[in-house]
Coordinates of C-alpha atoms in Angstrom, one line a residue:
Chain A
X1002 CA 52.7 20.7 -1.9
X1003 CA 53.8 22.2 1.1
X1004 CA 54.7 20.6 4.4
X1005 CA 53.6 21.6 7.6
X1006 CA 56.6 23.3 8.5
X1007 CA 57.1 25.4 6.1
X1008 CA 53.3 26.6 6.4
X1009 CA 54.2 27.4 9.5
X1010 CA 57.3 29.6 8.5
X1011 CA 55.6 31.5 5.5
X1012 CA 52.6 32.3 7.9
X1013 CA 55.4 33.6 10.3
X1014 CA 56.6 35.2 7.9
X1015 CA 53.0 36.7 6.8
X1016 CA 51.8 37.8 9.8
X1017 CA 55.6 40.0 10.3
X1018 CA 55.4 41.4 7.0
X1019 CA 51.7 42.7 7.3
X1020 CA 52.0 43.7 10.7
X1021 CA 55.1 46.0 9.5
X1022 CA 57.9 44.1 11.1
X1023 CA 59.4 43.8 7.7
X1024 CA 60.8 40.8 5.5
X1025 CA 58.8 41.4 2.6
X1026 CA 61.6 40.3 0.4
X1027 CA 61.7 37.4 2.3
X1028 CA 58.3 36.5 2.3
X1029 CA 58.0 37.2 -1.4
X1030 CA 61.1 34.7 -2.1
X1031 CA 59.6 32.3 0.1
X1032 CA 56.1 32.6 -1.4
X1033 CA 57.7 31.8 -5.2
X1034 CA 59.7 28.8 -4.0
X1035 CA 56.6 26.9 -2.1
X1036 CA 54.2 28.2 -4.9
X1037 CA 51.7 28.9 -2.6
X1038 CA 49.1 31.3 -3.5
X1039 CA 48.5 34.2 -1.6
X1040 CA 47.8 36.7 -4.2
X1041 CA 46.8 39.7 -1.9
X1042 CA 49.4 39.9 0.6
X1043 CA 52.0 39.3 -2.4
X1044 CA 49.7 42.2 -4.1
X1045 CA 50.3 44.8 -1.5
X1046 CA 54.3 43.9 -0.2
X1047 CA 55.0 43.5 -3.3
X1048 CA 53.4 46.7 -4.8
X1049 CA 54.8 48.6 -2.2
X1050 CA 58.1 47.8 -2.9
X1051 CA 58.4 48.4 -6.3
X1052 CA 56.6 51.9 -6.1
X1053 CA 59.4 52.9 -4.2
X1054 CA 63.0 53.6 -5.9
X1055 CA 64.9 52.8 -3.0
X1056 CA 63.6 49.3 -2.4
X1057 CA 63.9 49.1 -6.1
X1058 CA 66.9 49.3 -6.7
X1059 CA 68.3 47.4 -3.6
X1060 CA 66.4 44.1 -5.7
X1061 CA 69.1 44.3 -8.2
X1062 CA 68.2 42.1 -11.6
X1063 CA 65.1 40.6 -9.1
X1064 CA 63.4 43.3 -9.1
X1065 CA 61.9 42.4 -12.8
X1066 CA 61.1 38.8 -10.9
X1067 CA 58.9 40.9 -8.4
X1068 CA 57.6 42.5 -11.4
X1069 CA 56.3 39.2 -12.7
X1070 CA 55.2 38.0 -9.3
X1071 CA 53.3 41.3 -8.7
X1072 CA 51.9 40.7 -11.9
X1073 CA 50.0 37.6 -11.6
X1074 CA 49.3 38.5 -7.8
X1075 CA 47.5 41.5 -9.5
X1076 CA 45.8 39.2 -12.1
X1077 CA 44.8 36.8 -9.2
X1078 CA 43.0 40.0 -7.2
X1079 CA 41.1 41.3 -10.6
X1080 CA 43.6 44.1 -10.6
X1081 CA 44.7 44.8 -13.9
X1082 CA 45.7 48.2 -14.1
X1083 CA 48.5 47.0 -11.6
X1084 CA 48.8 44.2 -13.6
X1085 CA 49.0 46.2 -17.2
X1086 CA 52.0 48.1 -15.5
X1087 CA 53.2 45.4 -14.4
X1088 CA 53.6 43.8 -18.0
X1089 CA 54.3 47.2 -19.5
X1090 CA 57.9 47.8 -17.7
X1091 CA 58.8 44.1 -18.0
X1092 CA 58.2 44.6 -22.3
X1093 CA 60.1 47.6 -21.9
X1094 CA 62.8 45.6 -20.4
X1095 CA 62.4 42.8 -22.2
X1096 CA 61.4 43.3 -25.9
X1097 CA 60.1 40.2 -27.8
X1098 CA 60.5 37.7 -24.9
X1099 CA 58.6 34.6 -24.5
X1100 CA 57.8 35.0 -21.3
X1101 CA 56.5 38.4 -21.2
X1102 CA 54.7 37.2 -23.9
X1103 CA 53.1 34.4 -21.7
X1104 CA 51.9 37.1 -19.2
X1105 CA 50.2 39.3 -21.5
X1106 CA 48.2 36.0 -22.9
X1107 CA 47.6 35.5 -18.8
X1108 CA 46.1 39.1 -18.8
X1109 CA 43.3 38.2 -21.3
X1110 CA 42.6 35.0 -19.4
X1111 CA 42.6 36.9 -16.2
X1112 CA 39.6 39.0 -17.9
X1113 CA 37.8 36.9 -18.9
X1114 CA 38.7 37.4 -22.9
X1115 CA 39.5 33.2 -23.3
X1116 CA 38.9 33.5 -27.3
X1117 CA 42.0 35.9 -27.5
X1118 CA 43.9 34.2 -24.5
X1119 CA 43.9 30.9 -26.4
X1120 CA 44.3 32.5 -29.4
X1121 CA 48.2 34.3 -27.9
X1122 CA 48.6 31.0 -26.7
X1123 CA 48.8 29.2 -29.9
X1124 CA 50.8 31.5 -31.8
X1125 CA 53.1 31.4 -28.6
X1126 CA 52.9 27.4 -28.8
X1127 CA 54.0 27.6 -32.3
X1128 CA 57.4 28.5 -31.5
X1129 CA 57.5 26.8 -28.6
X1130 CA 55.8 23.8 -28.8
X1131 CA 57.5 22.1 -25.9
X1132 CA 57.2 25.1 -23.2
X1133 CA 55.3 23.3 -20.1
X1134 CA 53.5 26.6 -18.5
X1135 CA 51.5 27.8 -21.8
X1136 CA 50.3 24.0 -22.2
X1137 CA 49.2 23.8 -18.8
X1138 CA 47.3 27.5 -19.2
X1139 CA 45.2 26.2 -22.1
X1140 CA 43.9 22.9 -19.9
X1141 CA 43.1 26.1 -17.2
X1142 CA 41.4 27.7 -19.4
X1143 CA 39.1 24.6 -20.5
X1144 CA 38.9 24.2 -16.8
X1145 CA 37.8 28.2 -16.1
X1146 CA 35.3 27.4 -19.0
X1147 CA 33.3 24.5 -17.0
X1148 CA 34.7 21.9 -20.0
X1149 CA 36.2 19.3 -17.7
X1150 CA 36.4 16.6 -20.4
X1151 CA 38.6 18.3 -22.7
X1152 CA 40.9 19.8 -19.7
X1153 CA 41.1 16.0 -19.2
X1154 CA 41.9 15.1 -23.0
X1155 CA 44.6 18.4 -23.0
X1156 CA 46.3 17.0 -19.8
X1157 CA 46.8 13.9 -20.6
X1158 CA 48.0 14.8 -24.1
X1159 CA 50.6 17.2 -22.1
X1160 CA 51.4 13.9 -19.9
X1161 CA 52.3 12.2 -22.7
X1162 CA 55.5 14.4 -23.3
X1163 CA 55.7 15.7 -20.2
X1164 CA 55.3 12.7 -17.7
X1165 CA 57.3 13.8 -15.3
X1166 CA 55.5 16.3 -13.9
X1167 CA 54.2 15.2 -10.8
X1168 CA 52.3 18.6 -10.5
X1169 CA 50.1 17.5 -13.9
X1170 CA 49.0 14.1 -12.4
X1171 CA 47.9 15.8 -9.5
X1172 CA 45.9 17.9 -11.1
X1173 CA 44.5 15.4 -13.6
X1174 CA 43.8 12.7 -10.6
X1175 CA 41.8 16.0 -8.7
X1176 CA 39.9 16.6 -12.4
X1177 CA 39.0 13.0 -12.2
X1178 CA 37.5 12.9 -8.7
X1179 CA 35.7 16.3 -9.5
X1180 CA 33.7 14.2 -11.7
X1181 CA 33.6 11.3 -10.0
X1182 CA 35.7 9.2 -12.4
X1183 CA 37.6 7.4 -9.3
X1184 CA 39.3 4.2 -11.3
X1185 CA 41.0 7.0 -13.7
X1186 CA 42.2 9.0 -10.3
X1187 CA 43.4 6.1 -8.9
X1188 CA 45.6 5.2 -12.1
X1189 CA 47.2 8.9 -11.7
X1190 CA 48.3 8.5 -8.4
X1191 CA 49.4 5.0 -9.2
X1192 CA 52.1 7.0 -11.2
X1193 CA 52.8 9.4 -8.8
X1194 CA 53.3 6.1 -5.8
X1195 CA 55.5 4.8 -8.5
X1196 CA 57.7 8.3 -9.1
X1197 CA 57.5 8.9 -5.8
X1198 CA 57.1 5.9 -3.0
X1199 CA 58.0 7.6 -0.4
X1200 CA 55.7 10.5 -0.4
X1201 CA 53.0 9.9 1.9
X1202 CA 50.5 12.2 0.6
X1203 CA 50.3 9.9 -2.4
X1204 CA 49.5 6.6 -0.8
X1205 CA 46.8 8.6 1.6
X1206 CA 45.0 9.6 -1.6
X1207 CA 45.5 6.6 -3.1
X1208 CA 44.0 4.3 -0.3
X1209 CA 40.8 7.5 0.1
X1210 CA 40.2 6.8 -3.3
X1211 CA 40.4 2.7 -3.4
X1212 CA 38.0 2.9 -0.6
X1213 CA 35.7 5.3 -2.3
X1214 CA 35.7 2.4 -4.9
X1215 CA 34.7 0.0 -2.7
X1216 CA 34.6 -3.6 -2.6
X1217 CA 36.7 -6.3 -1.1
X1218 CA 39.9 -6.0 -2.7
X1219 CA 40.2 -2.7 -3.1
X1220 CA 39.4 -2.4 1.0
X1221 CA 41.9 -4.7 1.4
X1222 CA 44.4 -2.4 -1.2
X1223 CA 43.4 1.0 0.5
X1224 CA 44.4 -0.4 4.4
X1225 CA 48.3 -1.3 2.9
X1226 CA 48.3 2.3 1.5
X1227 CA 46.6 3.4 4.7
X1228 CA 49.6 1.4 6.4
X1229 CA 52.0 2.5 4.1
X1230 CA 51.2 6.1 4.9
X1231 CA 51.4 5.3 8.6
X1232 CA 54.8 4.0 8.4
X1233 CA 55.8 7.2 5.9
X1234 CA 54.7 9.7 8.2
X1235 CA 55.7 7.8 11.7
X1236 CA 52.2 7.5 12.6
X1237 CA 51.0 10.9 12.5
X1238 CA 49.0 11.3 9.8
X1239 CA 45.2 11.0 11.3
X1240 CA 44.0 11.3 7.9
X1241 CA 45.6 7.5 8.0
X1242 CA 45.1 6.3 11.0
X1243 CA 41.3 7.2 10.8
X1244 CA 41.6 5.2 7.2
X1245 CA 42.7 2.3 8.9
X1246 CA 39.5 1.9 10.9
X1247 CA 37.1 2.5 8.6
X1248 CA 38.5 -0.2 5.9
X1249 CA 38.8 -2.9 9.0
X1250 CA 34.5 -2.1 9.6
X1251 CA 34.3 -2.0 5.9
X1252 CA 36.2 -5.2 5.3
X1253 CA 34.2 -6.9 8.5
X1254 CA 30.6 -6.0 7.0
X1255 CA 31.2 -7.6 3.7
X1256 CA 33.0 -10.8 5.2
X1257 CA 30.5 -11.5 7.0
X1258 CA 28.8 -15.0 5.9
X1259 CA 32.5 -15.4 4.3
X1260 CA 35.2 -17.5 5.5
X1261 CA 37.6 -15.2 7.6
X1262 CA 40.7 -16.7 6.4
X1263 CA 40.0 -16.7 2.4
X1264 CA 38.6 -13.1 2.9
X1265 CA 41.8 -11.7 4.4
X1266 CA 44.5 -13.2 4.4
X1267 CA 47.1 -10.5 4.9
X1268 CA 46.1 -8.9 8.1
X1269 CA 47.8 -7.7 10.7
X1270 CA 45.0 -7.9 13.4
X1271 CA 45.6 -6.0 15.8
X1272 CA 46.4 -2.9 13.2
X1273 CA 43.3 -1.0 13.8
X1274 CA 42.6 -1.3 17.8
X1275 CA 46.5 -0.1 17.4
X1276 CA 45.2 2.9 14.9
X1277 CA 42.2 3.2 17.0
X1278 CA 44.5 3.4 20.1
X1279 CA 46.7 6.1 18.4
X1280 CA 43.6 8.0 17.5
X1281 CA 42.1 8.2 21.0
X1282 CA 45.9 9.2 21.8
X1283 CA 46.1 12.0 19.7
X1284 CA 43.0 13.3 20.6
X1285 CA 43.3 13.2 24.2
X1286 CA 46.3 15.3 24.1
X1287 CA 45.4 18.2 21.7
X1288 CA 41.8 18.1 21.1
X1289 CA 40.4 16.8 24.7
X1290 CA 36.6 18.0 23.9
X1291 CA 36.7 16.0 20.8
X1292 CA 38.0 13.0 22.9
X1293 CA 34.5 12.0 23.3
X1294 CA 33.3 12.5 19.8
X1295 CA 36.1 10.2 18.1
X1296 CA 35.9 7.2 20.6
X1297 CA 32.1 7.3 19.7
X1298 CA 32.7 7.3 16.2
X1299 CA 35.3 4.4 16.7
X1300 CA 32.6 2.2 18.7
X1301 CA 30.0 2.5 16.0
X1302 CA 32.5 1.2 13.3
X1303 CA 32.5 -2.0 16.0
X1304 CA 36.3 -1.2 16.9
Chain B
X1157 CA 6.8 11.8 7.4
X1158 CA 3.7 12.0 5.2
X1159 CA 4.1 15.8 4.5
X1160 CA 3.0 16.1 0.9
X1161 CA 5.5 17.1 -1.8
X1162 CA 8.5 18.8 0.0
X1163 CA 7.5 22.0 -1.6
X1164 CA 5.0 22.7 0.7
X1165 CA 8.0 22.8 3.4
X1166 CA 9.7 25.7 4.4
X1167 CA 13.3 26.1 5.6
X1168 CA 14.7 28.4 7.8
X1169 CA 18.1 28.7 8.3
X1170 CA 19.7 31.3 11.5
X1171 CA 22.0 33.8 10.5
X1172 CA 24.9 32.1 12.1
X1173 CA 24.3 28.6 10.0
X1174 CA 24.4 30.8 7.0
X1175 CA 26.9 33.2 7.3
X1176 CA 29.3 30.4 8.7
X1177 CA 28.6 28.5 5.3
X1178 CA 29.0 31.6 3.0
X1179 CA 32.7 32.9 5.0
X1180 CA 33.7 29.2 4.2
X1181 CA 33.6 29.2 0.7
X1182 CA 34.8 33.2 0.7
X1183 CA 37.9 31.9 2.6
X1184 CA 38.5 29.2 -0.3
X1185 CA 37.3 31.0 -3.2
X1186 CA 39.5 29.1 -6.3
X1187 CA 37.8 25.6 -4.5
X1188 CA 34.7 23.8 -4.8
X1189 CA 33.5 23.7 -0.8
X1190 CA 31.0 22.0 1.3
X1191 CA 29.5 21.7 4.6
X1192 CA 26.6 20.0 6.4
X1193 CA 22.8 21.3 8.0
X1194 CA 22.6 20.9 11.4
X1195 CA 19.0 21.5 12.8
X1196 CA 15.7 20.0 13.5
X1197 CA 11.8 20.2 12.3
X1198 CA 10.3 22.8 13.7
X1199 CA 8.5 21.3 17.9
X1200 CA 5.8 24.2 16.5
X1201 CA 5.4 23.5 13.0
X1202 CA 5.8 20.5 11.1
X1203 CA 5.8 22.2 7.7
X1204 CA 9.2 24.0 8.8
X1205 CA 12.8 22.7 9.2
X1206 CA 14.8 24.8 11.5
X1207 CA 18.2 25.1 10.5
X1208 CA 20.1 26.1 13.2
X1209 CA 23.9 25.5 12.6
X1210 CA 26.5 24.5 9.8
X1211 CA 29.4 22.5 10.2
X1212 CA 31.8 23.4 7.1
X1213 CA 33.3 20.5 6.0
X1214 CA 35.8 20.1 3.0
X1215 CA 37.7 22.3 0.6
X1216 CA 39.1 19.8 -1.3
X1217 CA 38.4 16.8 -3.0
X1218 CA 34.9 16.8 -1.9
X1219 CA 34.1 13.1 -3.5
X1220 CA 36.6 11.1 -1.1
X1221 CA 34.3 8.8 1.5
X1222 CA 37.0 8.2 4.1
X1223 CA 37.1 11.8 5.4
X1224 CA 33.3 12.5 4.5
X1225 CA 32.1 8.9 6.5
X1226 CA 34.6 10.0 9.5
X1227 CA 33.2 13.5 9.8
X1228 CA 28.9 13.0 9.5
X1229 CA 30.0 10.2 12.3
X1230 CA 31.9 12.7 14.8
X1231 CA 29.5 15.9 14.1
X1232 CA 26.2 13.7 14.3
X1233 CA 27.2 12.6 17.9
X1234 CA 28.3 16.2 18.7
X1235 CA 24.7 17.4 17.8
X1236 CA 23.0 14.9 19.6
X1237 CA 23.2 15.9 22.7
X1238 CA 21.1 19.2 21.6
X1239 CA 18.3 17.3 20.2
X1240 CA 19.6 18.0 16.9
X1241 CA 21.1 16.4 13.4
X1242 CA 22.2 16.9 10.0
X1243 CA 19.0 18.0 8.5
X1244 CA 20.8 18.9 5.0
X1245 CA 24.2 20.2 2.7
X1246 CA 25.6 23.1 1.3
X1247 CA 27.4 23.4 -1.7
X1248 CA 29.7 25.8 -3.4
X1249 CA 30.9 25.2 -7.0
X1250 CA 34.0 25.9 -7.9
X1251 CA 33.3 28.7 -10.7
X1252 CA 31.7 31.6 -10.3
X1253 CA 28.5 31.1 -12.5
X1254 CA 28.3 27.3 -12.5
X1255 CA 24.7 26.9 -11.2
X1256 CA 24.4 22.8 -11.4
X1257 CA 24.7 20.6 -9.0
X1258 CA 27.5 18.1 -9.6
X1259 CA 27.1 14.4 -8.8
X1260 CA 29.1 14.6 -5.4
X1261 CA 26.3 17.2 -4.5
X1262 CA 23.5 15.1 -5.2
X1263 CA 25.1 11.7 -3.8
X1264 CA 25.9 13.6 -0.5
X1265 CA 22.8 14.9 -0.3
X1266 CA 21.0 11.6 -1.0
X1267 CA 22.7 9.8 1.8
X1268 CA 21.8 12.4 4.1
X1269 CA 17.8 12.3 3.4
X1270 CA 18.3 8.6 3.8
X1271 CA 18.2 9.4 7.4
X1272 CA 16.1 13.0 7.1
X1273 CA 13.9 12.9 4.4
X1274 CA 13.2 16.2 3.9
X1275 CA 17.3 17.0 3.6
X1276 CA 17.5 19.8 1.0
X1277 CA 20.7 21.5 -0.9
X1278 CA 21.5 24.7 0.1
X1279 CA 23.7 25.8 -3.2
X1280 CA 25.6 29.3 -3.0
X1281 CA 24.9 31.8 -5.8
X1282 CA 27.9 33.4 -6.6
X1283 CA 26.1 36.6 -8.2
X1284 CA 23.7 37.2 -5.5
X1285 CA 26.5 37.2 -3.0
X1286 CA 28.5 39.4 -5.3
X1287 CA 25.5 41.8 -5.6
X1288 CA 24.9 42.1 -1.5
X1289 CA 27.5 44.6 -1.2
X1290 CA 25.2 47.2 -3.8
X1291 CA 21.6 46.2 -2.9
X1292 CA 19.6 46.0 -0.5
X1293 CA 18.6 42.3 -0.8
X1294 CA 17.1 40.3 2.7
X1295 CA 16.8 37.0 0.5
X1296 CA 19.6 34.4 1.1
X1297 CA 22.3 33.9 -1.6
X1298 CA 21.7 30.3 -1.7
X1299 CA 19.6 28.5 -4.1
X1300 CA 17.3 25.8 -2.3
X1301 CA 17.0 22.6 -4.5
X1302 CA 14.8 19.8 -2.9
X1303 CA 14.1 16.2 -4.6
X1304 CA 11.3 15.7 -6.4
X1305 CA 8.2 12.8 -6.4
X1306 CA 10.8 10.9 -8.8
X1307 CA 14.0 11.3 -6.5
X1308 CA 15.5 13.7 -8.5
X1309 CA 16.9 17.1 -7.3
X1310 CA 15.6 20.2 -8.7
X1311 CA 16.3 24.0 -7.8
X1312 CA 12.9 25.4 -6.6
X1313 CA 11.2 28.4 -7.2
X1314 CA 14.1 31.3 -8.9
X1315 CA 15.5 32.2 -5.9
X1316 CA 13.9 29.7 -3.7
X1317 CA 10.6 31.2 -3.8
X1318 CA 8.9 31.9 0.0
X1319 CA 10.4 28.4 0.8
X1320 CA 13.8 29.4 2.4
X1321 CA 13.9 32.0 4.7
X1322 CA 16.5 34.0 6.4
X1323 CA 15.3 33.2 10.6
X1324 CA 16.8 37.3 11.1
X1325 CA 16.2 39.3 8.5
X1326 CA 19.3 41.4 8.9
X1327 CA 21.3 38.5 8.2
X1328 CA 22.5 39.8 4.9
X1329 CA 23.9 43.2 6.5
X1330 CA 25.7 41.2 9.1
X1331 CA 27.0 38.9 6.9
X1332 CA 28.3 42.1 4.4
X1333 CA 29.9 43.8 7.9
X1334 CA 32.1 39.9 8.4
X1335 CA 32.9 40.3 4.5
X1336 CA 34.1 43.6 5.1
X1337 CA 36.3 42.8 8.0
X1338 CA 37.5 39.7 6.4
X1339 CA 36.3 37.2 8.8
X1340 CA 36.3 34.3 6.8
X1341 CA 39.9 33.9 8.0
X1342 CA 38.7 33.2 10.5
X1343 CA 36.5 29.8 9.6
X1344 CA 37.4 26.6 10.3
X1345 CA 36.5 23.3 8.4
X1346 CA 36.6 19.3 8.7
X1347 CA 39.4 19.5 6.4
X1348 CA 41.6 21.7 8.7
X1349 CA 40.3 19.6 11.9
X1350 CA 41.6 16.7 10.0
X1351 CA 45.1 18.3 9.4
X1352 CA 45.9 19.5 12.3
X1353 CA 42.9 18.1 14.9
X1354 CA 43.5 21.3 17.8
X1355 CA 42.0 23.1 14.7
X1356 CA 37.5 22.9 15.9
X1357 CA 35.1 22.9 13.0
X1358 CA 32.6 23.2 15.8
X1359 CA 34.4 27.2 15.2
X1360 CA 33.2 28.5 18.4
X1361 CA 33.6 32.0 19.2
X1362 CA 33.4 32.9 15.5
X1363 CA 30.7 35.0 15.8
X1364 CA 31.8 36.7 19.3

């Protein structure tokens, strides 16, 4: 994940390097520390420092990390003599190591050749049972093969020894809401809110997906997470604020006929006109022409 | 409506509705996108829809409510004013070959025909839109499904028969020309509105 500001730098940073203000380096670095994906410009900055000695050679030892980077770039852009080259100095370099090992295994699964991808991964796995990256490859490759279920069975096998990685929940609770299995998301990123309480992205996804749910309770649940990620993000997260109103109409329609104070008990009342208020706020000041648009959309959820 | 079985209806879709929707899911191309018909039936012809705009909507976790409920409500009374509204959705899978529809496909789309009944999916082929850049194919890249007497959703006709139709038929070399020049950079979606909201999924000015 990626905050805003650091977007903001690496697209900076982007926009220098292509228009030939230089920074490549930078950008490159910068590009392997946010894990961002951006396989074309890291493609062509990074190709066109390592085909020229000079540039080479001022990387020091990190030049075989571009090689690697440049590598998988290639992969990503269905470039694989690049690639090939790529691998083929790093082997050189690097005779019987693991992780070159791991690249050429990404090469077949980059073309498509999954039998013999899964098949290096094994033998790879076998003396390394407990290395994290080839484990996650094989639930990509379930993944590239349309086999949801057993990406699902391998990550949550992987989570079992490995349930720290916030990454893998992630990517399991996304798996789960691809196929619209919403009470198994919600249990991943009840692990990630417990790892990590005070990331707010958590609690947003959270509270979307309790309200995807549905029904009283879990209305009630999604506006504290809502709240929560309100108070996380000092009230800027619209995502949140818009959250807010929607689970006060939601929780209104199906109280009606009930009694107001056994319904919902734990209300601050004045928390949506106050999210509703924000909203209008926000929207007056950047997005003026959409002004009219969101108060609309507030009125017709009675707000 | 009383307009038979929906087969006998023919959609047309403008080449800015359609190109808009195929730069979206070029600019996200690892991600499962979607996006929403804007458009009316036809004041000539009541066998036709007219599909006149897009509004690209999500690039990620398409089967979330919040954001999708928030959305149809803001872009439904931005369309009003023209006489128009969300007449259907497009959907691109996330792999390159995968040719179903998912469940978040068909329970989008069935809320929307709540309100126009004759709301079809608009599903992007992947191969087709690979192939423009050799052939010389006028017919969209999009699969049209359409739901059935018993409600269910079914792909009609192999590549949508007579039954959607490209409003310009040059559509497909203009949308080749954006490919070229790498315009989906330039589209804007719901999901970026929602991020940062000076971002307009209304996108105007893409195609100036």
């Amino acid at each position: 994940m990626v905050t805003k500001t650091e977007e903001t730098q690496l697209n900076q940073l982007e926009i220098q390097v292509d228009n030939g203000g230089g920074g490549a380096w930078e950008y490159l670095s910068l590009v392997r520390k946010l894990k961002v994906r951006r396989s074309e410009m890291v493609l062509k900055h990074g190709s066109s420092i390592l085909s020229d000695p000079g540039k080479r050679s001022a990387l020091g030892p990190d030049v075989w990390t571009l090689h690697e980077q440049v590598a998988i770039a290639a992969m990503d852009c269905q470039c694989f003599d690049v690639a090939q080259n790529c691998i083929k100095a790093l082997q050189k370099k690097f005779p019987e190591s693991k992780r070159v090992g791991r690249l050429e295994a990404l090469l077949l699964e980059a073309k498509g050749l999954w039998g013999e991808a899964e098949e290096a991964y094994s033998s790879l796995l076998e003396d390394n049972p407990l290395d994290q990256a080839i484990h996650k490859r094989r639930v990509a490759i379930s993944k590239a093969l349309g086999k949801p279920s057993l990406a699902i069975e391998l990550l949550n096998k992987y989570l079992e020894l490995f349930m720290a990685d916030h990454d893998a929940w992630r990517e399991l609770a996304e798996i789960y809401l691809s196929l619209q299995m919403y009470k198994q998301a919600a249990f991943c990123y009840e692990e990630l809110i417990l790892s990590h309480p005070t990331v707010p992205l958590y609690h947003l996804a959270y509270a979307d997906v309790l309200y995807t749910i549905g029904g009283l309770e879990n209305l009630i649940s999604a506006r504290k997470y809502y709240a929560a990620t309100i108070d996380l993000t000092g009230g800027k997260n619209t995502r949140a604020l818009c959250g807010i109103c929607l689970c006060a109409s939601a929780i209104a329609q199906l109280s009606k006929g009930r009694n107001k104070e056994d319904a919902d008990s734990t209300t601050a009342p004045e928390l949506p006109s106050l999210a509703a208020a924000a909203l209008e706020k926000e929207y007056k000041q950047k997005a003026p022409d959409k002004l009219q648009l969101i108060s609309s959309a507030l009125r017709s959820l009675k707000l | 409506m009383g307009m038979g079985s929906n087969g006998e209806l023919k959609y047309e879709i403008s080449q800015d509705a359609y190109i808009k929707l195929v730069l979206h899911s070029l600019r996200h191309k690892t991600a499962a996108v979607n996006g929403v018909l804007i458009g009316r039936v036809s004041p000539k012809d009541e066998g036709i829809v007219e599909i006149s705009d897009s509004v690209p909507l999500f690039h990620s976790n398409l089967a979330l409510l919040p954001p999708l409920e928030i959305s149809l409500l803001m872009i439904e009374e931005h369309y009003v004013a023209q006489g128009l509204s969300i007449v259907g959705y497009f959907h691109a899978n996330e792999r390159f070959d995968d040719v179903e529809l998912c469940g978040v496909a068909k329970n989008i789309a069935d809320h929307i025909s709540r309100y126009f009944p004759q709301a079809p999916i608009l599903l992007l082929n992947n191969k087709k839109l690979e192939a423009l850049s050799k052939g010389k194919d006028r017919s969209p890249v999009m699969q049209l499904c359409v739901k059935d007497a018993s409600r269910n959703w079914r792909v009609v006709g192999a590549d949508g028969g007579s039954k959607l139709l490209l409003k310009e038929p040059s559509a497909n070399v203009v949308l080749s020309d954006y490919i070229s020049s790498e315009k989906w950079k330039d589209v804007t979606d719901v999901d970026d509105h929602l991020d940062d909201v000076t971002k307009d999924w209304v996108n105007p000015g893409l195609f100036n």
